[in-house]
Amino acid sequence: MLSPILQTKIESQIKNNKIMLYIKGTPLQPQCGFSAAVVQVFNKLGQPYETENILEDGDLRQGLKEFSDWPTFPQVYIDGEFIGGCDIVMELNNRGELAKLVQ
Ligand SMILES: N[C@@H](CCC(=O)N[C@@H](CS)C(=O)NCC(=O)O)C(=O)O
């Protein structure tokens, strides 16, 4: 079960960062192709974003799956809302909708 402390941490991160990416690895050294692809898209959009490397925190890795009810990473949040993973972000970007969301 998602602990209150973890829930507060996640809520604070997604509230305080307009774009919050939970990824495997870092933007400079992604540890998974899906995370690398998402980072690349957001780099091109040119808006500031925050990331958290879930490989460094097993509790956060598990807690996020419960928080979002989504079983994989990356997990993308914009304006405090869960948007989706790599496939959804790619689709939104291809349709030109991601740029609007991050304005
Ligand atoms: N189709 C997914 C691909 C992401 C994916 O399959 N991620 C896997 C492998 S990197 C994952 O996070 N598995 C759960 C875990 O490692 O905790 C998406 O759109 O994001």
PDB file of C-alpha atoms and ligand atoms in Angstrom:
ATOM      1  CA  MET A   1       0.000   0.000   0.000  1.00  0.00           C
ATOM      2  CA  LEU A   2       1.152   3.518  -0.811  1.00  0.00           C
ATOM      3  CA  SER A   3       2.443   5.102   2.388  1.00  0.00           C
ATOM      4  CA  PRO A   4       1.227   8.609   3.309  1.00  0.00           C
ATOM      5  CA  ILE A   5       4.831   9.849   3.257  1.00  0.00           C
ATOM      6  CA  LEU A   6       5.392   8.583  -0.269  1.00  0.00           C
ATOM      7  CA  GLN A   7       2.041   9.912  -1.428  1.00  0.00           C
ATOM      8  CA  THR A   8       2.924  13.351  -0.044  1.00  0.00           C
ATOM      9  CA  LYS A   9       6.304  13.239  -1.768  1.00  0.00           C
ATOM     10  CA  ILE A  10       4.770  12.374  -5.152  1.00  0.00           C
ATOM     11  CA  GLU A  11       1.992  14.947  -4.803  1.00  0.00           C
ATOM     12  CA  SER A  12       4.531  17.604  -3.891  1.00  0.00           C
ATOM     13  CA  GLN A  13       6.769  16.769  -6.858  1.00  0.00           C
ATOM     14  CA  ILE A  14       3.966  16.780  -9.432  1.00  0.00           C
ATOM     15  CA  LYS A  15       2.504  19.970  -7.974  1.00  0.00           C
ATOM     16  CA  ASN A  16       5.766  21.891  -7.786  1.00  0.00           C
ATOM     17  CA  ASN A  17       7.043  20.897 -11.229  1.00  0.00           C
ATOM     18  CA  LYS A  18       4.862  21.666 -14.246  1.00  0.00           C
ATOM     19  CA  ILE A  19       6.525  18.783 -16.080  1.00  0.00           C
ATOM     20  CA  MET A  20       7.606  15.859 -13.904  1.00  0.00           C
ATOM     21  CA  LEU A  21       9.184  12.807 -15.503  1.00  0.00           C
ATOM     22  CA  TYR A  22       9.738   9.606 -13.560  1.00  0.00           C
ATOM     23  CA  ILE A  23      12.293   7.730 -15.590  1.00  0.00           C
ATOM     24  CA  LYS A  24      14.898   5.003 -15.478  1.00  0.00           C
ATOM     25  CA  GLY A  25      18.273   6.728 -15.280  1.00  0.00           C
ATOM     26  CA  THR A  26      18.876  10.418 -15.846  1.00  0.00           C
ATOM     27  CA  PRO A  27      18.262  12.737 -18.814  1.00  0.00           C
ATOM     28  CA  LEU A  28      21.957  12.529 -19.668  1.00  0.00           C
ATOM     29  CA  GLN A  29      22.173   8.784 -19.078  1.00  0.00           C
ATOM     30  CA  PRO A  30      18.789   7.117 -19.522  1.00  0.00           C
ATOM     31  CA  GLN A  31      18.855   3.443 -18.570  1.00  0.00           C
ATOM     32  CA  CYS A  32      15.990   2.365 -20.808  1.00  0.00           C
ATOM     33  CA  GLY A  33      14.978   3.115 -24.390  1.00  0.00           C
ATOM     34  CA  PHE A  34      11.465   4.210 -23.388  1.00  0.00           C
ATOM     35  CA  SER A  35      12.834   6.742 -20.891  1.00  0.00           C
ATOM     36  CA  ALA A  36      15.406   7.924 -23.438  1.00  0.00           C
ATOM     37  CA  ALA A  37      12.675   8.513 -26.020  1.00  0.00           C
ATOM     38  CA  VAL A  38      10.547  10.565 -23.603  1.00  0.00           C
ATOM     39  CA  VAL A  39      13.501  12.686 -22.512  1.00  0.00           C
ATOM     40  CA  GLN A  40      14.340  13.359 -26.146  1.00  0.00           C
ATOM     41  CA  VAL A  41      10.802  14.580 -26.864  1.00  0.00           C
ATOM     42  CA  PHE A  42      10.783  16.918 -23.851  1.00  0.00           C
ATOM     43  CA  ASN A  43      14.252  18.234 -24.686  1.00  0.00           C
ATOM     44  CA  LYS A  44      12.951  19.220 -28.117  1.00  0.00           C
ATOM     45  CA  LEU A  45       9.909  20.948 -26.612  1.00  0.00           C
ATOM     46  CA  GLY A  46      12.326  23.211 -24.758  1.00  0.00           C
ATOM     47  CA  GLN A  47      10.331  23.674 -21.540  1.00  0.00           C
ATOM     48  CA  PRO A  48      11.982  23.061 -18.179  1.00  0.00           C
ATOM     49  CA  TYR A  49      11.231  19.719 -16.590  1.00  0.00           C
ATOM     50  CA  GLU A  50      12.184  17.805 -13.464  1.00  0.00           C
ATOM     51  CA  THR A  51      13.092  14.136 -13.353  1.00  0.00           C
ATOM     52  CA  GLU A  52      13.422  11.435 -10.748  1.00  0.00           C
ATOM     53  CA  ASN A  53      15.453   8.275 -11.317  1.00  0.00           C
ATOM     54  CA  ILE A  54      13.186   5.524 -10.044  1.00  0.00           C
ATOM     55  CA  LEU A  55      16.015   2.969 -10.296  1.00  0.00           C
ATOM     56  CA  GLU A  56      17.522   4.654  -7.231  1.00  0.00           C
ATOM     57  CA  ASP A  57      14.401   4.323  -5.089  1.00  0.00           C
ATOM     58  CA  GLY A  58      12.562   1.004  -5.016  1.00  0.00           C
ATOM     59  CA  ASP A  59       9.804   2.338  -2.756  1.00  0.00           C
ATOM     60  CA  LEU A  60       9.111   5.227  -5.117  1.00  0.00           C
ATOM     61  CA  ARG A  61       9.179   2.808  -8.064  1.00  0.00           C
ATOM     62  CA  GLN A  62       6.479   0.680  -6.473  1.00  0.00           C
ATOM     63  CA  GLY A  63       4.570   3.607  -4.976  1.00  0.00           C
ATOM     64  CA  LEU A  64       4.218   5.378  -8.317  1.00  0.00           C
ATOM     65  CA  LYS A  65       2.667   2.296  -9.871  1.00  0.00           C
ATOM     66  CA  GLU A  66      -0.016   2.424  -7.191  1.00  0.00           C
ATOM     67  CA  PHE A  67      -0.383   6.200  -7.289  1.00  0.00           C
ATOM     68  CA  SER A  68      -1.008   6.290 -11.046  1.00  0.00           C
ATOM     69  CA  ASP A  69      -2.406   2.794 -11.396  1.00  0.00           C
ATOM     70  CA  TRP A  70       0.093   2.396 -14.245  1.00  0.00           C
ATOM     71  CA  PRO A  71       2.563  -0.495 -14.196  1.00  0.00           C
ATOM     72  CA  THR A  72       5.544   0.850 -16.119  1.00  0.00           C
ATOM     73  CA  PHE A  73       8.020   3.674 -16.575  1.00  0.00           C
ATOM     74  CA  PRO A  74       8.461   6.307 -17.815  1.00  0.00           C
ATOM     75  CA  GLN A  75       5.567   8.082 -16.124  1.00  0.00           C
ATOM     76  CA  VAL A  76       4.859  11.626 -17.261  1.00  0.00           C
ATOM     77  CA  TYR A  77       2.934  14.209 -15.247  1.00  0.00           C
ATOM     78  CA  ILE A  78       1.982  17.660 -16.513  1.00  0.00           C
ATOM     79  CA  ASP A  79       0.264  20.247 -14.300  1.00  0.00           C
ATOM     80  CA  GLY A  80      -0.094  17.637 -11.577  1.00  0.00           C
ATOM     81  CA  GLU A  81      -1.898  15.179 -13.819  1.00  0.00           C
ATOM     82  CA  PHE A  82      -0.733  11.792 -14.971  1.00  0.00           C
ATOM     83  CA  ILE A  83      -0.457  11.873 -18.759  1.00  0.00           C
ATOM     84  CA  GLY A  84       0.892   8.397 -19.485  1.00  0.00           C
ATOM     85  CA  GLY A  85       4.014   6.569 -20.564  1.00  0.00           C
ATOM     86  CA  CYS A  86       6.163   6.539 -23.652  1.00  0.00           C
ATOM     87  CA  ASP A  87       3.515   5.423 -26.169  1.00  0.00           C
ATOM     88  CA  ILE A  88       0.982   8.056 -25.101  1.00  0.00           C
ATOM     89  CA  VAL A  89       3.576  10.837 -25.032  1.00  0.00           C
ATOM     90  CA  MET A  90       4.754   9.912 -28.530  1.00  0.00           C
ATOM     91  CA  GLU A  91       1.201   9.954 -29.823  1.00  0.00           C
ATOM     92  CA  LEU A  92       0.396  13.306 -28.197  1.00  0.00           C
ATOM     93  CA  ASN A  93       3.611  14.719 -29.638  1.00  0.00           C
ATOM     94  CA  ASN A  94       2.899  13.409 -33.128  1.00  0.00           C
ATOM     95  CA  ARG A  95      -0.536  15.029 -33.001  1.00  0.00           C
ATOM     96  CA  GLY A  96       0.966  18.333 -31.860  1.00  0.00           C
ATOM     97  CA  GLU A  97      -0.929  18.166 -28.571  1.00  0.00           C
ATOM     98  CA  LEU A  98       1.998  17.798 -26.208  1.00  0.00           C
ATOM     99  CA  ALA A  99       3.366  21.245 -27.081  1.00  0.00           C
ATOM    100  CA  LYS A 100       0.001  22.744 -26.105  1.00  0.00           C
ATOM    101  CA  LEU A 101      -0.047  20.901 -22.786  1.00  0.00           C
ATOM    102  CA  VAL A 102       3.349  22.257 -21.737  1.00  0.00           C
ATOM    103  CA  GLN A 103       2.645  25.911 -22.628  1.00  0.00           C
TER     104      GLN A 103
HETATM  105  N1  LIG B   1       4.590   0.748 -23.498  1.00  0.00           N
HETATM  106  C1  LIG B   1       5.247   1.329 -22.332  1.00  0.00           C
HETATM  107  C2  LIG B   1       6.704   0.926 -22.347  1.00  0.00           C
HETATM  108  C3  LIG B   1       7.370   1.103 -21.004  1.00  0.00           C
HETATM  109  C4  LIG B   1       7.754  -0.220 -20.383  1.00  0.00           C
HETATM  110  O1  LIG B   1       7.365  -1.296 -20.857  1.00  0.00           O
HETATM  111  N2  LIG B   1       8.528  -0.147 -19.274  1.00  0.00           N
HETATM  112  C5  LIG B   1       8.920  -1.341 -18.566  1.00  0.00           C
HETATM  113  C6  LIG B   1      10.356  -1.723 -18.907  1.00  0.00           C
HETATM  114  S1  LIG B   1      11.502  -0.351 -18.878  1.00  0.00           S
HETATM  115  C7  LIG B   1       8.774  -1.080 -17.060  1.00  0.00           C
HETATM  116  O2  LIG B   1       8.821   0.039 -16.599  1.00  0.00           O
HETATM  117  N3  LIG B   1       8.506  -2.160 -16.274  1.00  0.00           N
HETATM  118  C8  LIG B   1       8.209  -2.045 -14.867  1.00  0.00           C
HETATM  119  C9  LIG B   1       9.391  -1.814 -13.999  1.00  0.00           C
HETATM  120  O3  LIG B   1      10.548  -1.911 -14.467  1.00  0.00           O
HETATM  121  O4  LIG B   1       9.199  -1.535 -12.803  1.00  0.00           O
HETATM  122  C10 LIG B   1       5.094   2.862 -22.386  1.00  0.00           C
HETATM  123  O5  LIG B   1       4.370   3.342 -23.240  1.00  0.00           O
HETATM  124  O6  LIG B   1       5.682   3.572 -21.563  1.00  0.00           O
END
